[in-house]
Each structure stands twice: as structure tokens, then as C-alpha cells.
Tab-separated table of C-alpha atoms in Angstrom:
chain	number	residue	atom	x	y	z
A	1	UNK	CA	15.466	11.121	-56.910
A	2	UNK	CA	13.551	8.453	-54.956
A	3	UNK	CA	15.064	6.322	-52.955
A	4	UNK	CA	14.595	3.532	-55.333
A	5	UNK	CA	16.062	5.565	-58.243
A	6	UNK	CA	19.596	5.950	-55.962
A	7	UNK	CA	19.839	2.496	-54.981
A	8	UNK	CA	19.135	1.198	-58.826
A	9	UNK	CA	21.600	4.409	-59.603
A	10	UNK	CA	24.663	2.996	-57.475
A	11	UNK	CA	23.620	-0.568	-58.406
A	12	UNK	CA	23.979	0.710	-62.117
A	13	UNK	CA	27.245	2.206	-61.948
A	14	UNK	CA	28.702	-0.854	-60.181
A	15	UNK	CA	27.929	-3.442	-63.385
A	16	UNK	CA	30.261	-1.192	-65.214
A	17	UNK	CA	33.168	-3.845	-65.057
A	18	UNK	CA	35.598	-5.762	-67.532
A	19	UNK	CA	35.619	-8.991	-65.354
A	20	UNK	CA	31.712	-9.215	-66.672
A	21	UNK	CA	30.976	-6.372	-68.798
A	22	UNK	CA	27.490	-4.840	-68.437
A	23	UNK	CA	25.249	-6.559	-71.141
A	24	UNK	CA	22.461	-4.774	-72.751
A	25	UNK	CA	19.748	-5.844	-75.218
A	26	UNK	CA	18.065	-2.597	-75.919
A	27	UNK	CA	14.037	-2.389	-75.630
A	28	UNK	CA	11.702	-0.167	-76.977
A	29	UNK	CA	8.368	-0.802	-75.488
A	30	UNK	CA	7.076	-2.613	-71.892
A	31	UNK	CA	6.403	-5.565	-73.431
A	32	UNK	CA	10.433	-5.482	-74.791
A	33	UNK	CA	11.632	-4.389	-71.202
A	34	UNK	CA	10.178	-7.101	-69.791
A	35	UNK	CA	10.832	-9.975	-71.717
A	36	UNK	CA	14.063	-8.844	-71.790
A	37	UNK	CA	14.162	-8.407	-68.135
A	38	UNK	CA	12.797	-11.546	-68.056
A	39	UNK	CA	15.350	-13.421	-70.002
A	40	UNK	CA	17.999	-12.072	-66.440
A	41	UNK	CA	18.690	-8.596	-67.850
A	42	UNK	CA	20.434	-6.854	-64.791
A	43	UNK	CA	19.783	-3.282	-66.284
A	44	UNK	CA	17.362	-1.915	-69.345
A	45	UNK	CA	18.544	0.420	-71.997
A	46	UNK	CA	16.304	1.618	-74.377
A	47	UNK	CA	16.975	1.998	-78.547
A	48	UNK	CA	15.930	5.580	-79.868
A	49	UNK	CA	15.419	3.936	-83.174
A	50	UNK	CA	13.046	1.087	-82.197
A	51	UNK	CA	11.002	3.347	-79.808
A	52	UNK	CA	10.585	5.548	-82.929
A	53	UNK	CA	9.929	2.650	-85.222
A	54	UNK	CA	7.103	1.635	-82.685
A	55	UNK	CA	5.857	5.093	-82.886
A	56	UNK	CA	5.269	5.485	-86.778
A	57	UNK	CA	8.709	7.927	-86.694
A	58	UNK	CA	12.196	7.269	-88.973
A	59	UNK	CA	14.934	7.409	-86.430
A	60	UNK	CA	17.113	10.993	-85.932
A	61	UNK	CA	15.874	13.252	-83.796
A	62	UNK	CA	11.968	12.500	-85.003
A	63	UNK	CA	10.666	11.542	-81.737
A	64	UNK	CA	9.437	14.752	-79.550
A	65	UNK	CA	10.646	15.012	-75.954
A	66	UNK	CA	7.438	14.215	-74.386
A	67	UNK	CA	7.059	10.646	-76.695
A	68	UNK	CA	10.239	10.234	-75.228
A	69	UNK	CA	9.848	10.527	-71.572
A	70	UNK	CA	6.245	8.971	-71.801
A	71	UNK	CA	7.981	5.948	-72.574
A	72	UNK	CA	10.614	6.201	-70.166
A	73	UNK	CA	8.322	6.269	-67.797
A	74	UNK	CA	6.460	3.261	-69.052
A	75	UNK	CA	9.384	1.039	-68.722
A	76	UNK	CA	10.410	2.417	-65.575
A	77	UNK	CA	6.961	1.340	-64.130
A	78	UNK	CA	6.917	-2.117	-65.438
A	79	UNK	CA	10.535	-3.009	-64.625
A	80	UNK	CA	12.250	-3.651	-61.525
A	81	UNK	CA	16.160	-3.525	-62.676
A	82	UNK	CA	17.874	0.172	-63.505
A	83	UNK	CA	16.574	1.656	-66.684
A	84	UNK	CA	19.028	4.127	-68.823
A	85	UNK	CA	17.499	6.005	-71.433
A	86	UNK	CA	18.637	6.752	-74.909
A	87	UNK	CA	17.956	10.662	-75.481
A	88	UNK	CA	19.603	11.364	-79.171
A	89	UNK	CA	21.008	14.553	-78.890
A	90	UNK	CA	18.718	15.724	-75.689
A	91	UNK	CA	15.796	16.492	-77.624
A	92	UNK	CA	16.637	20.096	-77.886
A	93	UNK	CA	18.741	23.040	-79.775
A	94	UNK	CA	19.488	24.858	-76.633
A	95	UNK	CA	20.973	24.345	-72.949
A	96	UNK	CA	17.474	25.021	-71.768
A	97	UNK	CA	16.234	22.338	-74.068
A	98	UNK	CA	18.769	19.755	-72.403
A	99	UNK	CA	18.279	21.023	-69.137
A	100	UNK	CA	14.465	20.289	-69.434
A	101	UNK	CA	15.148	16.694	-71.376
A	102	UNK	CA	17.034	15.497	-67.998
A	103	UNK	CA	14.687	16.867	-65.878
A	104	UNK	CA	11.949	14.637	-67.131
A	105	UNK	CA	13.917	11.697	-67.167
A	106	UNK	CA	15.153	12.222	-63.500
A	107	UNK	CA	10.934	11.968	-63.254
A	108	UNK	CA	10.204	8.911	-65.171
A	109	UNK	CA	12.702	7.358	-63.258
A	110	UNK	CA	15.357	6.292	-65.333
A	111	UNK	CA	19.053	6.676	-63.834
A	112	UNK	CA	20.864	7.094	-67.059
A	113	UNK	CA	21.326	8.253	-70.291
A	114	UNK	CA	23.001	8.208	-73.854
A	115	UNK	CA	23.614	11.386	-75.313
A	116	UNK	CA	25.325	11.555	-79.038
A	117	UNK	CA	27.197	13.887	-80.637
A	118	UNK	CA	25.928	12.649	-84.416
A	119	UNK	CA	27.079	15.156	-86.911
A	120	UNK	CA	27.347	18.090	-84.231
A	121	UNK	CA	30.839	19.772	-83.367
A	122	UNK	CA	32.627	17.964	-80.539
A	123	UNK	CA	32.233	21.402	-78.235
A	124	UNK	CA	28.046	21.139	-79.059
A	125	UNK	CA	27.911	17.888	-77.037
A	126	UNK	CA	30.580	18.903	-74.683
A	127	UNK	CA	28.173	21.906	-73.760
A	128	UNK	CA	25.229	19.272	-73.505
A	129	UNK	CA	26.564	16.875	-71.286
A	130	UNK	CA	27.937	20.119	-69.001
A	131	UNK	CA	23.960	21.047	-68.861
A	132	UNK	CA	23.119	17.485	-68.302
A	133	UNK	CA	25.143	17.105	-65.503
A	134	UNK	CA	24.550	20.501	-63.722
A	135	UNK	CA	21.107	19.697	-64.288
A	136	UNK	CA	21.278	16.177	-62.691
A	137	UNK	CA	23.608	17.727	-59.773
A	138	UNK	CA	20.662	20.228	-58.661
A	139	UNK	CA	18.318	17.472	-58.543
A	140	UNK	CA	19.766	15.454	-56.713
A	141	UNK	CA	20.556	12.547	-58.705
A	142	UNK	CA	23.057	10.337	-59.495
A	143	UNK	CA	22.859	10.120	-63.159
A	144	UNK	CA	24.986	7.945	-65.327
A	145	UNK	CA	25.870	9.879	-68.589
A	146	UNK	CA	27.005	7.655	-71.399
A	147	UNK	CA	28.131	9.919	-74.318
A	148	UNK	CA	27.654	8.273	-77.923
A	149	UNK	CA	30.556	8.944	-80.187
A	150	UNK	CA	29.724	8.469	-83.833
A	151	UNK	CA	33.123	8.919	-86.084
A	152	UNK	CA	32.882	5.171	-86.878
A	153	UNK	CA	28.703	4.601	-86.914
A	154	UNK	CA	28.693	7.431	-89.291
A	155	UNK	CA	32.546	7.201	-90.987
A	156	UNK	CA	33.180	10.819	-90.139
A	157	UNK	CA	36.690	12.603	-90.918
A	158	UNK	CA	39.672	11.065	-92.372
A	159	UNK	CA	39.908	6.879	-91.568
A	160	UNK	CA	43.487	7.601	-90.730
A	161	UNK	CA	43.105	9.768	-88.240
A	162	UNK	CA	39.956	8.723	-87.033
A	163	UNK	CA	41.033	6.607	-83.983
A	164	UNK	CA	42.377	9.959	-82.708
A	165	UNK	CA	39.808	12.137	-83.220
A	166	UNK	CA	37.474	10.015	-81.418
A	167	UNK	CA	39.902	9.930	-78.821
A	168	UNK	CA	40.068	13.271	-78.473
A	169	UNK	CA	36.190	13.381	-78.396
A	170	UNK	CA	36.076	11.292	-75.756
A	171	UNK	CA	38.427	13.522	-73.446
A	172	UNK	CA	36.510	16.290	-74.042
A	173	UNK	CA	33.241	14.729	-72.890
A	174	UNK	CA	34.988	13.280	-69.826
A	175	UNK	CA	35.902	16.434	-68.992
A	176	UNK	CA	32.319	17.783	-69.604
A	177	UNK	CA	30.656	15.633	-67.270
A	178	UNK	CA	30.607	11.851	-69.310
A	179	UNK	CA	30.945	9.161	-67.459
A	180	UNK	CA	31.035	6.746	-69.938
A	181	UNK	CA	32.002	6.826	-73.413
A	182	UNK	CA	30.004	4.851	-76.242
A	183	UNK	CA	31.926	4.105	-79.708
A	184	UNK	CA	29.367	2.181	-81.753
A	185	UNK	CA	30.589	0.952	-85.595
A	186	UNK	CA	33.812	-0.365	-84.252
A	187	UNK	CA	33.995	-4.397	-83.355
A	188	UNK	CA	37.847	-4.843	-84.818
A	189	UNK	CA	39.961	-6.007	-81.794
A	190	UNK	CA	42.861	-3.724	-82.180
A	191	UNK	CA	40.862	-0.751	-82.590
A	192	UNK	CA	38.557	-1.631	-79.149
A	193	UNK	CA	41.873	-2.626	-77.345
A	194	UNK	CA	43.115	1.203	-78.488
A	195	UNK	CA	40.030	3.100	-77.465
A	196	UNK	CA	39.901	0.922	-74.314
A	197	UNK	CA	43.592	1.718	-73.165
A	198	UNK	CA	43.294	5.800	-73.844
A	199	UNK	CA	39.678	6.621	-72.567
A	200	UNK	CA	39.550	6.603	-68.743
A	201	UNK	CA	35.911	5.579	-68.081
A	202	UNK	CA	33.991	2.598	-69.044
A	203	UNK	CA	34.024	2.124	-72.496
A	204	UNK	CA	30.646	1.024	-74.487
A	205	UNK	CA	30.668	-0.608	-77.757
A	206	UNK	CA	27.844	-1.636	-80.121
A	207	UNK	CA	27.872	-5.717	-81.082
A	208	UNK	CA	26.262	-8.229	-83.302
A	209	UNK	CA	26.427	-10.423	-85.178
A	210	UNK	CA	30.484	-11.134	-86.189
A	211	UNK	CA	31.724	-9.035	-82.978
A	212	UNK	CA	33.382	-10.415	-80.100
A	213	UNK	CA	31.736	-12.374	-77.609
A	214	UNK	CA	30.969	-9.956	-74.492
A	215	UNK	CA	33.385	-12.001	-72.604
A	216	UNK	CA	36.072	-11.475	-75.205
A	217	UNK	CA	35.276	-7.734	-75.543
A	218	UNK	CA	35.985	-7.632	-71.865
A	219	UNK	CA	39.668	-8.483	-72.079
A	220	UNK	CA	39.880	-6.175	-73.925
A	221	UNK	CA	38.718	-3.175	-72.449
A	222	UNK	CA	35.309	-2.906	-72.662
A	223	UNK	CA	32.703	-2.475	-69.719
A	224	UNK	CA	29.707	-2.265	-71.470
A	225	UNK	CA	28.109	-4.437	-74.594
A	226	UNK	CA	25.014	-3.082	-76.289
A	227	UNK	CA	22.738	-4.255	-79.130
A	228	UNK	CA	21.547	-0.976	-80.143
A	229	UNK	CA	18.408	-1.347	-82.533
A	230	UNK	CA	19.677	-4.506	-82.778
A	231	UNK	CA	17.062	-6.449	-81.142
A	232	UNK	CA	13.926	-4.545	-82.335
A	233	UNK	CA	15.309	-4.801	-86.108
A	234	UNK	CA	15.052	-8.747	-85.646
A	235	UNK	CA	11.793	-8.316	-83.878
A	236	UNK	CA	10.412	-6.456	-86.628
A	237	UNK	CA	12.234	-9.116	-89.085
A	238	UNK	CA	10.194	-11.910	-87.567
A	239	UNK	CA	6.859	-10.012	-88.398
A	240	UNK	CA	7.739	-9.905	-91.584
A	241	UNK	CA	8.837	-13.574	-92.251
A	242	UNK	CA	5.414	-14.508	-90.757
A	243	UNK	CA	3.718	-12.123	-92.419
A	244	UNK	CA	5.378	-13.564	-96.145
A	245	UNK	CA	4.952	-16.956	-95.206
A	246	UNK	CA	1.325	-16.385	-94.580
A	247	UNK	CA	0.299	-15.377	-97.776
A	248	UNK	CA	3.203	-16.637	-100.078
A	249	UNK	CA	2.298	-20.328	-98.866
A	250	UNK	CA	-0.404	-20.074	-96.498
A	251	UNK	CA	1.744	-21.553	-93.790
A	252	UNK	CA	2.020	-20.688	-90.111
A	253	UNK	CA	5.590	-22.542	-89.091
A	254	UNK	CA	7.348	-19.224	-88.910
A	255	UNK	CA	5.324	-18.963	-85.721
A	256	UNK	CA	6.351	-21.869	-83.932
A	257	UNK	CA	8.889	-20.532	-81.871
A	258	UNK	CA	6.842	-16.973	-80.691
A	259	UNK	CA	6.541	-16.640	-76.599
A	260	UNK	CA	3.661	-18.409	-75.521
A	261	UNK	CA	0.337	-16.362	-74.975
A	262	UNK	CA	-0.087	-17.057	-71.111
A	263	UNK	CA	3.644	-16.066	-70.443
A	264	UNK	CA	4.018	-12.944	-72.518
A	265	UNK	CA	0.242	-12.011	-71.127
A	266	UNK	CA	1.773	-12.808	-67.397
A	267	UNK	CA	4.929	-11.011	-67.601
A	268	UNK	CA	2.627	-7.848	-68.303
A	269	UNK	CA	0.231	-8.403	-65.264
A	270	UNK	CA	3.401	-9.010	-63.080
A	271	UNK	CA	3.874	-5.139	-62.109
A	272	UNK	CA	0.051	-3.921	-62.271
């Protein structure tokens, strides 16, 4: 790890915090990282699904490794604020696989990293995050491994006992090496205030529109805020609308309120 990479590593860890959760509006290309970055972003995360999207790929595990970690590395050269990477299920079927996943993003400079369990068994993740963080440990590096649960994104198991399975989950990637846990698909208060109270690290949820404010989801529990695809999905949304208006009624006013040219064009010459 560079010397850069540790300070943006520590400085990473510390915005984990309830006072002022850490606040992330996922990006999926340089031009995304650093608008976003920008707008006073204090980290970058990236969205799996909108760097596939960008790509021509359906999200899932459709991306290779190396698409992956080439754009890692992209962001990581145009931003100056941490980067943490989302890396599906570690681009791999094996603990070599994961092994050589982190090892390329410990190169393109990012100084974390979602990993999700999806439709796996629990002990499949357990046994990549272990990998992960051996892996990270050898290097060097101080790597910030986020786990993604997905019993509520998905609706997997029995809704009654749901809340405890994922709790359960979540000690068993603790114990693995996580040191964060990310629940997306939940945003009712009583079930945020439960996972919050149980799981010992920073908690990460998944918001938009009808969740808690960030502030709110900090009392009650919650560290970290993300928007997932969120952001690229209403990117993409915009395209369209301009697109319809354009030839449903030959208008333009759908443009109006795009980034002008000579600051979007700047914020890319900034860092080259």
C-alpha cells in the first residue's frame, strides 16, 4: 500500500460514525466519481450494477475481474478522496480467485470493498472474506471489508425469522474478517434500530427515495448510507426522458438542467 492508500485507509475508517454517518452516492465511471466528488463527497464507492450497465453487461456477476479493477483504477486516478470498491462476490469460485480479486484492488488503489453473499451459503462468504483479509494482511494494507447481506434485497428464508438469520450472518462474517456489515432492502425503522443494536460494527444500509434521512438513520444505528445503483439508474433515466422528448415533441427542455459543458469538461482535466 502507498502511503497515500494508508492515510485515505485510516481517513476511511474514521467517517464510519452515527453522529454523521458516512454518506455515499455510488459512481460508476470517472466522470460519476468526480462530479460526485465534486458535489463534497468525502469517500467514493462504486455500484457493480452501473459499472456493468456502462459496460454493455446485466448486473450479477457479468463483469470479469479485470473490467473490474480497470475501473477501479480509473477512479482511483481521477479522485482525490478514499475509493471502496464494490466486488460482487470477489469475482471468483475459489479462494485463489478471491485472493487474486483483492490483490488487484490493493493495486488500483482502492482501500475498500463490498463483498456479498447473494444466494451463496453463509459459510461461502465467511470463507471469502477470511481470504480477503489474509490476503489484505500480507500486503500490507489496511483494507476496509464491508460484507453485503442480501436476506432482505433478495427476500430470502422465512420473513419471520429473517431478522435473525441475517443476524446470525452478520456474526459470522465479523468473525471472518468483516468489518462492516451491509443490509440493503431494509429502510423500516424498527428493523434498522434491531440490526443496529445486535451487529457490533458499523452497520450499512441501502436508501432512497421514502427511507430515512441519513441524519435520522443515524440515531438509529447506522454508520453508513448508500445509494447503491441508485444514482446511475436516475442518470440513465434522464437519457431517456431527453431522448423521448426529442422525438415525441421535438423539444429540448428536458436538458435544461444538465452540468454545464465547461464544468463537467474541467472537472475531467483537474487530475491529468
Amino acid at each position: 500500500m502507498t502511503t497515500e492508500q494508508l492515510t485515505n485507509a485510516r481517513l476511511f475508517r474514521s467517517l464510519h460514525t452515527l453522529a454523521g454517518p458516512l454518506a455515499l452516492a455510488n459512481a460508476w465511471d470517472v466522470a460519476s466519481a468526480r462530479v460526485i466528488e465534486a458535489a463534497g463527497a468525502p469517500a467514493i464507492a462504486t455500484t457493480s450494477a452501473g459499472v456493468a450497465w456502462s459496460l454493455g453487461s446485466p448486473d450479477g456477476d457479468a463483469l470479469t475481474r479485470d473490467q473490474a479493477l480497470e475501473l477501479i483504477s480509473r477512479i482511483t486516478a481521477a479522485v482525490s478522496v478514499p475509493v471502496t470498491a464494490d466486488i460482487e462476490g470477489g469475482y471468483g469460485q475459489d479462494a485463489a480467485d478471491v485472493a487474486e480479486t483483492i490483490t488487484g484492488v490493493l493495486a488500483a488503489g482502492a482501500v475498500g470493498v463490498n463483498i456479498e453473499d447473494g444466494t451463496r451459503p453463509p459459510a461461502e462468504l465467511a470463507m471469502r472474506l477470511t481470504v480477503a483479509r489474509q490476503t489484505a494482511d500480507r500486503e500490507g494494507a489496511d483494507l476496509f471489508l464491508n460484507a453485503r447481506i442480501d436476506t432482505y434485497l433478495f427476500g430470502l428464508g422465512d420473513p419471520d425469522t429473517r431478522l435473525e438469520e441475517t443476524l446470525s450472518r452478520a456474526r459470522l462474517y465479523v468473525d471472518a474478517g468483516a468489518d462492516g456489515i451491509f443490509v440493503p432492502g431494509v429502510t423500516d425503522t424498527t428493523t434498522i434500530a434491531a440490526l443496529a443494536k445486535e451487529i457490533s460494527v458499523p452497520l450499512n444500509v441501502m436508501a432512497g427515495p421514502g427511507a430515512p434521512t441519513v441524519a435520522e438513520l443515524g440515531t438509529l444505528g447506522v454508520a453508513r448510507v448508500s445509494l447503491g445503483s441508485g444514482v446511475a439508474q436516475a442518470a440513465y433515466a434522464a437519457a431517456r426522458s431527453a431522448a423521448q422528448e426529442l422525438f415525441d415533441t421535438g423539444d429540448y427542455d428536458s436538458l435544461t438542467d444538465g452540468i454545464a459543458f465547461p464544468e463537467l469538461n474541467a472537472l475531467l482535466s483537474e487530475r491529468h
